[in-house]
GROMACS .gro file of C-alpha atoms in nm:
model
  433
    1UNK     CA    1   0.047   2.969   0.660
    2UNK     CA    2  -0.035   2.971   0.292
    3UNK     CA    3   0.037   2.702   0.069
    4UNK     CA    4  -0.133   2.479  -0.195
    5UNK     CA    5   0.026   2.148  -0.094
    6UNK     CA    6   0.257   2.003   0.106
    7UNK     CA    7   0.495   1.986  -0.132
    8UNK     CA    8   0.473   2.385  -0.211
    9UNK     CA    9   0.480   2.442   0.187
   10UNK     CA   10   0.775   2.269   0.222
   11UNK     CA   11   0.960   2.439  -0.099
   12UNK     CA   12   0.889   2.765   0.040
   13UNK     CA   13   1.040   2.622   0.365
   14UNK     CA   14   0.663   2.629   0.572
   15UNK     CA   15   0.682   2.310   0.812
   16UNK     CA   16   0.248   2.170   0.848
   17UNK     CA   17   0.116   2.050   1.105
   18UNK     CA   18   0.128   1.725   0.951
   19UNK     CA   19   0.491   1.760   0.890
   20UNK     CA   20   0.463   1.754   1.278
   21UNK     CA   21   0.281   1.482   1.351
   22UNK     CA   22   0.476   1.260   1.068
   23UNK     CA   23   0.798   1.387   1.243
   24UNK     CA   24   0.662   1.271   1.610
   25UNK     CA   25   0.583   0.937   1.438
   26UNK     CA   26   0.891   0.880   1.325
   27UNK     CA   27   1.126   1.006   1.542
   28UNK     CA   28   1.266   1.255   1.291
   29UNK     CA   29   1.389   1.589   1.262
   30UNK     CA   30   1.104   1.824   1.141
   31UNK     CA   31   1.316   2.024   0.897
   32UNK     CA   32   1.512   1.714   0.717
   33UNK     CA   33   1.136   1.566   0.704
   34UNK     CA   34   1.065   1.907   0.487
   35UNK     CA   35   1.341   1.901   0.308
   36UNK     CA   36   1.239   1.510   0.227
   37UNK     CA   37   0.883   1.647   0.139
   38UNK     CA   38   1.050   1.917  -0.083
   39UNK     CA   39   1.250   1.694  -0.316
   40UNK     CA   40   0.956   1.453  -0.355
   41UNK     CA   41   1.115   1.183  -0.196
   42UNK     CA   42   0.863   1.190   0.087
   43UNK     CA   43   0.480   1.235   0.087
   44UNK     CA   44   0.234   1.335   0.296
   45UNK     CA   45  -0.139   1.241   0.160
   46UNK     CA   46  -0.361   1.476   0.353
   47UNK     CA   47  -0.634   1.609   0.139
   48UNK     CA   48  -0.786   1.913   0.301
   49UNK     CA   49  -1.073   1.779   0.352
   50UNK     CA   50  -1.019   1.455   0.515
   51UNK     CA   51  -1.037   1.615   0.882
   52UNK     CA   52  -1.034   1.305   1.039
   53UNK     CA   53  -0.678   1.192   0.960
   54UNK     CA   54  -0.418   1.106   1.138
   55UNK     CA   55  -0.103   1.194   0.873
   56UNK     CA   56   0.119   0.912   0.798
   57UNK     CA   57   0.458   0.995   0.560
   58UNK     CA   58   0.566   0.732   0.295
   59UNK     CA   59   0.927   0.750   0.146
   60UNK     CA   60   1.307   0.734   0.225
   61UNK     CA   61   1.413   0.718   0.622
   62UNK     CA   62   1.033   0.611   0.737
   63UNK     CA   63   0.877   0.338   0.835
   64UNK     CA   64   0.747   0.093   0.598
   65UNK     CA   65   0.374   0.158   0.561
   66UNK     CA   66   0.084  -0.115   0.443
   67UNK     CA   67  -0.215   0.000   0.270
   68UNK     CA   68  -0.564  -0.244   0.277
   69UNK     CA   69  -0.791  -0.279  -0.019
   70UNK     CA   70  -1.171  -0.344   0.050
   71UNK     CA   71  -1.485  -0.259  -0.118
   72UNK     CA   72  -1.785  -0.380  -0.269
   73UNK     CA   73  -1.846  -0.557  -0.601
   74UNK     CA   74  -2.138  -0.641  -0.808
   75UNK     CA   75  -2.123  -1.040  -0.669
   76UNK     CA   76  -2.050  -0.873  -0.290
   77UNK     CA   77  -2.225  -0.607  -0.228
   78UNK     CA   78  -2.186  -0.548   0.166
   79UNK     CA   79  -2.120  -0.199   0.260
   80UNK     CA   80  -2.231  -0.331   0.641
   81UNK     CA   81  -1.950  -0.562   0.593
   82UNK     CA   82  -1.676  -0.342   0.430
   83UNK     CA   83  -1.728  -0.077   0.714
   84UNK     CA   84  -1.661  -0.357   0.928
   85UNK     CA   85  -1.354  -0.431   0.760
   86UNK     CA   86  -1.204  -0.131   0.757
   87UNK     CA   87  -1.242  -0.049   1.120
   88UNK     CA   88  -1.081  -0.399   1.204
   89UNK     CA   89  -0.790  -0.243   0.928
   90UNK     CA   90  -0.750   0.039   1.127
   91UNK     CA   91  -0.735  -0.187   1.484
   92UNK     CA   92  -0.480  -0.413   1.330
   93UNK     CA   93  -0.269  -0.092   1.300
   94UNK     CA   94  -0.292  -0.062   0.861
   95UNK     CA   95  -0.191   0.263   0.783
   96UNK     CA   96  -0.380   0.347   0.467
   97UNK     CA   97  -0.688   0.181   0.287
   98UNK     CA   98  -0.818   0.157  -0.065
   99UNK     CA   99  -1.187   0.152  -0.135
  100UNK     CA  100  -1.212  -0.018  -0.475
  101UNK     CA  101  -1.532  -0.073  -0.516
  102UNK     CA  102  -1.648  -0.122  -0.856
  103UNK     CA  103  -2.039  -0.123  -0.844
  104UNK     CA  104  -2.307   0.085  -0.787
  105UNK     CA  105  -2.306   0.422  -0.639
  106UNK     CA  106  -2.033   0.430  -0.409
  107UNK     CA  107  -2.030   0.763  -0.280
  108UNK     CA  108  -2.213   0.757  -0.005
  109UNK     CA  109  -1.982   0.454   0.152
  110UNK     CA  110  -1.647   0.642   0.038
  111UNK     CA  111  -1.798   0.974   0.230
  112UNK     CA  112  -1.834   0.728   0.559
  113UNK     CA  113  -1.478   0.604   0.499
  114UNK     CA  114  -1.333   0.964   0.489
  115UNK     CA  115  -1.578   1.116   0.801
  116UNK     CA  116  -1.458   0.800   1.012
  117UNK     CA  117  -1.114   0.687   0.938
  118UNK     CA  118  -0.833   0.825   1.072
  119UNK     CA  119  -0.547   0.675   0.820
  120UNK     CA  120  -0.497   0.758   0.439
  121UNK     CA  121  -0.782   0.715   0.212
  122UNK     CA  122  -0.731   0.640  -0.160
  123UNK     CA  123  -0.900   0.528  -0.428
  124UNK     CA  124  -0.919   0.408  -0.786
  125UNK     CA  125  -1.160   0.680  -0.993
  126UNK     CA  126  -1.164   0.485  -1.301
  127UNK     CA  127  -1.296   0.124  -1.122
  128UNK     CA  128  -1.594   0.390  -1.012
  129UNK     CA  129  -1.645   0.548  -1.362
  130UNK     CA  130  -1.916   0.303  -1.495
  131UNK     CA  131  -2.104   0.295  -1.195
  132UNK     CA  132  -2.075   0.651  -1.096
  133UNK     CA  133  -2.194   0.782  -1.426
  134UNK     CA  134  -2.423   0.489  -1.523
  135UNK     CA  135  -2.260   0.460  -1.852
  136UNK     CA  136  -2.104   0.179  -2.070
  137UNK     CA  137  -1.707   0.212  -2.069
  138UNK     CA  138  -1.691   0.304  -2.459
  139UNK     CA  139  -1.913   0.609  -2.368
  140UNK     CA  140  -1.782   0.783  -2.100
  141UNK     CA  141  -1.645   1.122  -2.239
  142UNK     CA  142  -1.295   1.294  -2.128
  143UNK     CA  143  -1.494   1.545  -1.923
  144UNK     CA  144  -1.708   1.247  -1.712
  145UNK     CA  145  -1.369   1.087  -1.648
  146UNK     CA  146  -1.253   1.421  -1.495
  147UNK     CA  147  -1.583   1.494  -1.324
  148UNK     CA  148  -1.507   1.130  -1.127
  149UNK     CA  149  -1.190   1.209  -1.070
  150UNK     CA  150  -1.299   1.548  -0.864
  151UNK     CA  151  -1.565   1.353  -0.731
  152UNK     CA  152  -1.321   1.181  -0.521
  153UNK     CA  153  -1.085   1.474  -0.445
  154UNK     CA  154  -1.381   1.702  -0.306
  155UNK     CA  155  -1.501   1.420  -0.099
  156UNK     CA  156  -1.148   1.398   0.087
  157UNK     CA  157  -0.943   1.100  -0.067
  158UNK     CA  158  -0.586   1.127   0.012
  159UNK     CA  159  -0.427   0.948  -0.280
  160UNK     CA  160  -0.552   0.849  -0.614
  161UNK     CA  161  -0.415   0.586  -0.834
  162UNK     CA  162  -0.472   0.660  -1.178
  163UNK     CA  163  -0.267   0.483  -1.493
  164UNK     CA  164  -0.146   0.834  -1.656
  165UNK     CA  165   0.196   0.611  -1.860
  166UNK     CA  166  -0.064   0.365  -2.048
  167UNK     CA  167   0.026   0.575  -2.335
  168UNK     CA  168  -0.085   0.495  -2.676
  169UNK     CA  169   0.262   0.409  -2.731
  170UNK     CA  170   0.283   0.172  -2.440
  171UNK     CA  171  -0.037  -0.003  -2.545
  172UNK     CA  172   0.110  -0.078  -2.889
  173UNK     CA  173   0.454  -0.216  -2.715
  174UNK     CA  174   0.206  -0.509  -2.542
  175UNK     CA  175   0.043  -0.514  -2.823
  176UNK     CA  176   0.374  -0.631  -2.956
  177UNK     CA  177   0.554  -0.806  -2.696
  178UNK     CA  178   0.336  -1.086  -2.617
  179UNK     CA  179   0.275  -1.187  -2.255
  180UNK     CA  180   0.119  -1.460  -2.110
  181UNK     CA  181  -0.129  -1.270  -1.871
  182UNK     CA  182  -0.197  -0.978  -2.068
  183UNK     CA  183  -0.282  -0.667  -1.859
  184UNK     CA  184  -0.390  -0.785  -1.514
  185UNK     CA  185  -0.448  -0.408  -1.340
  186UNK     CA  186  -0.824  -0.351  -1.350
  187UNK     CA  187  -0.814   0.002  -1.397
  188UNK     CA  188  -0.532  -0.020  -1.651
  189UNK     CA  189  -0.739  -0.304  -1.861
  190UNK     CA  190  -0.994  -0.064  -1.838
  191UNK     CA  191  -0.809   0.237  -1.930
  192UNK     CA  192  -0.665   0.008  -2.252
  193UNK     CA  193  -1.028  -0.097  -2.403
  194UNK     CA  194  -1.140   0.227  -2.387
  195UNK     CA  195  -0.848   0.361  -2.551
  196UNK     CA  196  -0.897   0.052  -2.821
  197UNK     CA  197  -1.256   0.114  -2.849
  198UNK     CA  198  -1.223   0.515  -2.908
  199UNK     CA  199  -0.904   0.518  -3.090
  200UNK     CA  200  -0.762   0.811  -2.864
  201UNK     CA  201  -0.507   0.848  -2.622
  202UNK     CA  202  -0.523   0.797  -2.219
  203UNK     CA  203  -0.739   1.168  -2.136
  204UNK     CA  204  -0.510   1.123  -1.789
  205UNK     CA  205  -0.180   1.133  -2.011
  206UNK     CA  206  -0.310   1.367  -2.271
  207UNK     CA  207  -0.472   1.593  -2.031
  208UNK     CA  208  -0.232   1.568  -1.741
  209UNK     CA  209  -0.196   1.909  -1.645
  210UNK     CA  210  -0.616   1.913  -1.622
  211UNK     CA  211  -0.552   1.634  -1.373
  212UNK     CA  212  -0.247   1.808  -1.177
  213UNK     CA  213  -0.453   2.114  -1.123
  214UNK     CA  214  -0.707   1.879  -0.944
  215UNK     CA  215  -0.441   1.720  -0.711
  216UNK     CA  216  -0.309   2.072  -0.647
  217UNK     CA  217  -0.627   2.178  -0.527
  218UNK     CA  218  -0.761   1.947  -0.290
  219UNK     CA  219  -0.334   1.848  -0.165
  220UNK     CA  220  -0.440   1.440  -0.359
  221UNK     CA  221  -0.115   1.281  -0.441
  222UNK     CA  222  -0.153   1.115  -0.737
  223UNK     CA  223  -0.035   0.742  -0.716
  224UNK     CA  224   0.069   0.651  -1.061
  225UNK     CA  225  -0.032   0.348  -1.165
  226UNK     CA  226   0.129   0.047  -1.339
  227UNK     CA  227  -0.125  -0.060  -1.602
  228UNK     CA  228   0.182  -0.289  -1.705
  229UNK     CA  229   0.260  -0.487  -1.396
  230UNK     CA  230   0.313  -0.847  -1.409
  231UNK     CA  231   0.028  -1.054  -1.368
  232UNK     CA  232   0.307  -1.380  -1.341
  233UNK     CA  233   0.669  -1.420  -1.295
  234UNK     CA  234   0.684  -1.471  -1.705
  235UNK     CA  235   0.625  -1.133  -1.743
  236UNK     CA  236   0.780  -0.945  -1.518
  237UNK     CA  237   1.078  -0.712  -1.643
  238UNK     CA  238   1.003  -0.712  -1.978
  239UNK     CA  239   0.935  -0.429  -2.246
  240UNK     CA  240   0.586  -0.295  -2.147
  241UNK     CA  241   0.658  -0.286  -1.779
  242UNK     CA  242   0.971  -0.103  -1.841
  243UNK     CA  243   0.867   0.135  -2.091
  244UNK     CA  244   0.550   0.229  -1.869
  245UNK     CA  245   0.809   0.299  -1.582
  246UNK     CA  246   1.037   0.521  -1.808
  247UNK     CA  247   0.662   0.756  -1.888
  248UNK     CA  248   0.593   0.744  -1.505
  249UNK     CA  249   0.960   0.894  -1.433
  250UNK     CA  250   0.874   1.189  -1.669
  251UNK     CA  251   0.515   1.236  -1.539
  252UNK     CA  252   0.690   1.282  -1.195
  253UNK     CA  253   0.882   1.558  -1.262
  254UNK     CA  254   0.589   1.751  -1.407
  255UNK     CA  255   0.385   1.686  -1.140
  256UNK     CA  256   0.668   1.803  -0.902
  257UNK     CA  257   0.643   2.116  -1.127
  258UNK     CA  258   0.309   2.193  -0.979
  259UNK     CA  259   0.423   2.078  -0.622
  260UNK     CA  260   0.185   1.773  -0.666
  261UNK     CA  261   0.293   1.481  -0.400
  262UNK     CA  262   0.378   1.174  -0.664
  263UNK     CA  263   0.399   0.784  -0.513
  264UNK     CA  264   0.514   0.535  -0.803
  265UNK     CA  265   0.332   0.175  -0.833
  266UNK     CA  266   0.520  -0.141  -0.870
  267UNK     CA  267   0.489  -0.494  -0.949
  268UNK     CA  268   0.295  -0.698  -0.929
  269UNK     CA  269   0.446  -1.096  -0.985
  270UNK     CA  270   0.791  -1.122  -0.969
  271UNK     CA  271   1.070  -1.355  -0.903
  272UNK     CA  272   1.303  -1.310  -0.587
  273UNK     CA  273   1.624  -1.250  -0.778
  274UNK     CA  274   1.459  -0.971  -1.048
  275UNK     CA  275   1.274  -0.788  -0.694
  276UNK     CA  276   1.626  -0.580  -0.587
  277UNK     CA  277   1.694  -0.524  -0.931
  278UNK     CA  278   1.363  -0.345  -1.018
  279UNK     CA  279   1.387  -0.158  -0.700
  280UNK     CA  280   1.692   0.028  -0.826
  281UNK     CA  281   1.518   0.062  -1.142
  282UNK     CA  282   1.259   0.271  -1.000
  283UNK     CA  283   1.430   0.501  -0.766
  284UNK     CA  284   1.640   0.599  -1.075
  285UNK     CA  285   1.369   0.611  -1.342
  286UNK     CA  286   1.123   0.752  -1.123
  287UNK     CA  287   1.384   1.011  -0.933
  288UNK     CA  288   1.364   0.897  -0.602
  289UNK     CA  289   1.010   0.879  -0.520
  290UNK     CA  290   0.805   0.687  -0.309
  291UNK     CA  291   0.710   0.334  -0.430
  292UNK     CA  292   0.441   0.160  -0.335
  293UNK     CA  293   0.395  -0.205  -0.465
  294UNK     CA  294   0.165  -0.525  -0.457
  295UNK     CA  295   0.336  -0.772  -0.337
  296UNK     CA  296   0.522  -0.846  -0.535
  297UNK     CA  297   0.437  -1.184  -0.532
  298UNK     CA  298   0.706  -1.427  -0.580
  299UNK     CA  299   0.549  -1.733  -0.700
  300UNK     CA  300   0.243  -1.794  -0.911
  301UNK     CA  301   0.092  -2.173  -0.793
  302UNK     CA  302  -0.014  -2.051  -0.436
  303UNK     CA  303  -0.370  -1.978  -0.457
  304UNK     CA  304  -0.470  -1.951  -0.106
  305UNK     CA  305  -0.126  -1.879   0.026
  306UNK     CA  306  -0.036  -1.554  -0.184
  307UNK     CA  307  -0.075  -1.354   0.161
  308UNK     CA  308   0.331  -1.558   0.188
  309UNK     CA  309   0.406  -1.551  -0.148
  310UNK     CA  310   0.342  -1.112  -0.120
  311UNK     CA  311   0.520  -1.099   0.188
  312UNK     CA  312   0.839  -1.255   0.096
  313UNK     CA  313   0.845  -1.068  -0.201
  314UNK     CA  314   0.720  -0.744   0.032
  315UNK     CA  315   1.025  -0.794   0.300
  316UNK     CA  316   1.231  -0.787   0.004
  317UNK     CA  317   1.117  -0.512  -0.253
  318UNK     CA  318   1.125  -0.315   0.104
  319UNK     CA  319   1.446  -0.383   0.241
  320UNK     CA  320   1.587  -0.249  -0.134
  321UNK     CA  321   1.413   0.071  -0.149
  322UNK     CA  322   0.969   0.026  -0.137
  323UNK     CA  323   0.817   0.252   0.063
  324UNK     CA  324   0.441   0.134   0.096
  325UNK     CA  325   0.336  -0.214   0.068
  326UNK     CA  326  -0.017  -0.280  -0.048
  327UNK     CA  327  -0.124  -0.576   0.156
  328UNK     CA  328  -0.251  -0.934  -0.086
  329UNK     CA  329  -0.507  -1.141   0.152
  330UNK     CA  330  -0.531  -1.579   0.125
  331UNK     CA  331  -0.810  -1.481  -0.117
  332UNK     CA  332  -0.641  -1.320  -0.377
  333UNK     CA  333  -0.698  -1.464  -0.708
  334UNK     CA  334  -0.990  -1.683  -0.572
  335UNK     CA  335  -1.281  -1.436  -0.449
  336UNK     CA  336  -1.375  -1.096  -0.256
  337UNK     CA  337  -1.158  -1.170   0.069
  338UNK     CA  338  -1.382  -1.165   0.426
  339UNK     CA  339  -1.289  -1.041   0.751
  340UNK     CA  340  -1.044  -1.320   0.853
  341UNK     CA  341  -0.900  -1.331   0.498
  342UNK     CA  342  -0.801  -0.922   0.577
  343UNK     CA  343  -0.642  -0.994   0.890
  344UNK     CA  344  -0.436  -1.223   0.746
  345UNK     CA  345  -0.314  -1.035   0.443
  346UNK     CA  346  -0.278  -0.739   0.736
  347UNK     CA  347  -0.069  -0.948   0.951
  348UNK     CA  348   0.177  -1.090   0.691
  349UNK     CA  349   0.225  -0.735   0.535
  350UNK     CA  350   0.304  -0.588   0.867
  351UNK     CA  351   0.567  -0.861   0.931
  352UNK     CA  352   0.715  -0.789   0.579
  353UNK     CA  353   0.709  -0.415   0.650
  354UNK     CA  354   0.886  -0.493   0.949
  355UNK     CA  355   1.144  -0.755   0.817
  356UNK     CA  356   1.231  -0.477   0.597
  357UNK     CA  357   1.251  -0.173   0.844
  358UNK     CA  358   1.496  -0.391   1.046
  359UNK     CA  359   1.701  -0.434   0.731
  360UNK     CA  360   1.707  -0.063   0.666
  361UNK     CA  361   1.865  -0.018   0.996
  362UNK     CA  362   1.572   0.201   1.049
  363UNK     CA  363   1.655   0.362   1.404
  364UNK     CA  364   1.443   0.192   1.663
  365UNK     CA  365   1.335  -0.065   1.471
  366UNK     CA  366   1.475  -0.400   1.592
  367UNK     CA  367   1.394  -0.258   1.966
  368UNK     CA  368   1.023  -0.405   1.956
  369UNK     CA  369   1.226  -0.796   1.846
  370UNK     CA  370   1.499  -0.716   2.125
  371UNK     CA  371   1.224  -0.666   2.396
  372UNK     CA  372   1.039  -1.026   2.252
  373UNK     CA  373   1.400  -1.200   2.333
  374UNK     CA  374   1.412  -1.062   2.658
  375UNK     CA  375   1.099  -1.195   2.741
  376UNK     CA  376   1.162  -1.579   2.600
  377UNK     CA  377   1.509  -1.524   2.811
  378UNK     CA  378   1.270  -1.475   3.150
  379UNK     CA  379   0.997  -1.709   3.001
  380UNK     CA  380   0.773  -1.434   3.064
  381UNK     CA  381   0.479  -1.548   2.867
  382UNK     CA  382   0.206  -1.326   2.922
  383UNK     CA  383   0.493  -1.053   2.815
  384UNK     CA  384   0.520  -1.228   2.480
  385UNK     CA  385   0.169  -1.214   2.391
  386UNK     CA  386   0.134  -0.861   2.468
  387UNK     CA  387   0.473  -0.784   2.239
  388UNK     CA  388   0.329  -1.069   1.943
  389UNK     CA  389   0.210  -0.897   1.637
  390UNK     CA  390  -0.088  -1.067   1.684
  391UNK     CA  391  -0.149  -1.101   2.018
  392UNK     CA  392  -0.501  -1.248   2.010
  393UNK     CA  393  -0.335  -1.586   1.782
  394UNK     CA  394  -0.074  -1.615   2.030
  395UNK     CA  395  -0.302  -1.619   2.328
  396UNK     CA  396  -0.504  -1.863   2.161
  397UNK     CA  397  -0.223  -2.064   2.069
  398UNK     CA  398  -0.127  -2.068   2.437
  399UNK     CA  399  -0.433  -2.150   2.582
  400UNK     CA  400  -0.504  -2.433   2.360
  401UNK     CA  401  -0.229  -2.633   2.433
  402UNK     CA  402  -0.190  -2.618   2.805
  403UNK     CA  403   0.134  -2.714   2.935
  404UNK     CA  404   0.232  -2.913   3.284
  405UNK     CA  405   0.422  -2.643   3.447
  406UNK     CA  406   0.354  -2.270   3.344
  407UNK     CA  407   0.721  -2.159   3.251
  408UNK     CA  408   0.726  -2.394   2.980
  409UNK     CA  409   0.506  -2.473   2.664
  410UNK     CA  410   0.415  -2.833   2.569
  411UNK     CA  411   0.698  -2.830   2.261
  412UNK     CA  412   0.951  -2.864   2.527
  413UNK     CA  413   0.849  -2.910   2.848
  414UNK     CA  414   1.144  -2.929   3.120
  415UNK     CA  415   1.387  -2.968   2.811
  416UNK     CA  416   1.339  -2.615   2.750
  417UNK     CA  417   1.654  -2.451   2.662
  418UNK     CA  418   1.579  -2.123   2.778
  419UNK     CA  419   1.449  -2.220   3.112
  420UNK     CA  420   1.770  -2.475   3.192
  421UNK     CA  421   2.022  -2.225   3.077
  422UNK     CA  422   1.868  -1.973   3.350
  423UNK     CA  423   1.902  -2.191   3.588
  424UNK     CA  424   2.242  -2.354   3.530
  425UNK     CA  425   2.388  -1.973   3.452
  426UNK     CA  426   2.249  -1.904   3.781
  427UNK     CA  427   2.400  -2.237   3.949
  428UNK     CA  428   2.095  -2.399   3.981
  429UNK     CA  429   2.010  -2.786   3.934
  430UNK     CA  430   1.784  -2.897   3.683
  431UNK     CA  431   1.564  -3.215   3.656
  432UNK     CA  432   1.459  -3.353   3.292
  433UNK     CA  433   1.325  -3.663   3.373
   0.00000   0.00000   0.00000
């Protein structure tokens, strides 16, 4: 077959062989998954030289999908320990992760990512500019942003978020619309000062065809980014963030023009009744593409807890039209998160994700909670575990707490309801006492 990208195989009506594997996945026809690819309103990130992946789609009729940051930073710098984490990621069933690492040379750890990792691989080039090319931030030339940016595409990533609508005129409408948390995306702050300190536009906005004819050939979709996302409920909504999305609507339909695969990037903070709302926002703005969003968190006084604040405000954002859920661990705001910190953020993600799927009337999806209700009907324990999201917790929640008789648990004991309705639907006695 001979295409460029996804996208331009399914426009000339070619179905992949990861249009295949997606469609196995998700139990959907092969050609309305093409035709999905075709209009945009699907992607598949499979860079051609990530041979080690397993293709996931994100966008309309699919399963919700959760992506994991990790990486290294200049205060944690671990590589032994972010290897770890992502092959735990990949165990606890995450369907994409981000290396952000933002110090040092981080090639050599992306590389190992890509070789060993069978789910989607992106990245942030910009967080890796200063380190990469060894350079302070105000002197890092168009080309040596470029030259990082097909760094990463060469050396497989799948998807790329880069902040092409932090226009010059979106920088001057936060200049003037005061928020309370400024710019809180790290590669959009970044993106800003060295806009402020140059006096020139975004290169990725003013050059975006350079960086379209880099996603074309390597197949990267380009995640765009959204250097205006809330960094607190106060801002969320307002002028900047809007504006940005309005630019990121436009940039999709040129990229679409070069049959580059385009996800959109949402908020951010948010409150719960402004989450639907923005949704619909996007889907129209951004014509129908995939969105991917962090969080968005709902609240902003849960340090420690924003793994619950992201996933009621993921279950939400999903159930109204997000596609891909970036996952936010206990840790966020407060330090680098560890191994346990990960599973956490993994596990509440997934549960949002699934919340959401269930909402969707995704087909299939409430038959995984339908088979956990059977087994509380037979108080078939060990069957729970294996169906819990996390079976290991639920073991150990079971084992810790040991009750008297085996077909109960020590909340209820013989007053358990499902046990005595059995038995008295079944005409049996029961003793309480």
């Amino acid at each position: 077959m001979n295409f460029t990208t996804q996208m331009n195989a399914a426009k000339q009506g070619l179905i992949t062989k990861e249009m295949q594997i997606v469609a196995a996945k998700e139990k959907m026809e092969v050609t309305r998954l093409r035709e999905l690819v075709a209009e945009g309103k699907i992607v598949i990130p499979a860079n051609k030289n990530h041979t080690s992946l397993s293709p996931e789609g994100v966008g309309d009729g699919l399963r919700t999908k959760i992506n994991v940051n990790l990486g290294v930073s200049k205060d944690c710098c671990d590589l032994a320990l972010e290897l770890e984490k992502a092959k735990s990621a990949v165990a606890l069933k995450a369907e994409a992760i981000m290396d952000l690492s933002c110090y040092g040379k981080t090639q050599k750890f992306r590389r190992l990512l890509i070789d060993t990792c069978p789910v989607m691989i992106g990245t942030v080039p910009m967080y890796d500019a200063v380190g990469a090319l060894d350079k302070e931030l105000k002197d890092i030339t168009v080309d040596e942003f470029f030259q990082v940016v097909e760094t990463h595409a060469a050396d497989g990533v799948d998807f790329m978020t880069i902040h092409c609508g932090l226009n010059r005129a979106t920088a001057e409408k936060v200049k003037r619309n005061k928020r309370l948390t400024n710019l809180v995306s790290r590669g959009g702050s970044l993106l800003f000062a060295w806009m402020e300190l140059n006096g020139q536009e975004n290169p990725f906005y003013e050059h975006y065809d350079r960086l379209l004819d880099i996603c074309a050939q390597y197949d990267v979709t380009i995640s765009l980014g959204d250097a205006c996302r809330p960094g607190s409920i106060n801002d969320s909504t307002d002028a900047a963030q809007i504006e940005e999305l309005i630019v990121l609507g436009e940039l999709t339909k040129r990229a679409w023009a070069k049959d580059v695969q385009v996800m959109i990037e949402g908020p951010g903070h948010m409150a719960l009744n402004e989450i639907a709302g923005n949704m619909m926002l996007q889907k129209r703005l951004c014509h129908g593409a995939p969105f991917y969003v962090l969080g968005p968190l709902v609240t902003d006084i849960a340090p420690g807890y924003d793994h619950i604040t992201s996933a009621i405000g993921g279950a939400i954002a999903a159930a109204n039209g997000a596609n891909f859920l970036c996952y936010v661990t206990p840790a966020e705001h407060l330090k680098l998160p560890d191994l346990n910190d990960m599973k956490e953020g993994i596990i509440a993600a997934r549960i949002a994700a699934h919340a959401a799927d269930i909402a969707k009337g995704l087909p299939g999806a409430r038959e995984w909670d339908n088979k956990m209700s059977a087994a509380r009907a037979d108080i078939d324990f060990p069957k729970m575990i294996e169906l819990a999201i996390d079976p290991d917790k639920a073991r150990t929640y079971r084992e810790e707490s040991a009750p008297e008789s085996e077909d109960t648990c020590t909340m209820c004991g013989k007053m358990c309801a499902m046990k005595n309705m059995k038995k008295i639907l079944n005409g049996e006695s029961i003793c309480i006492k």
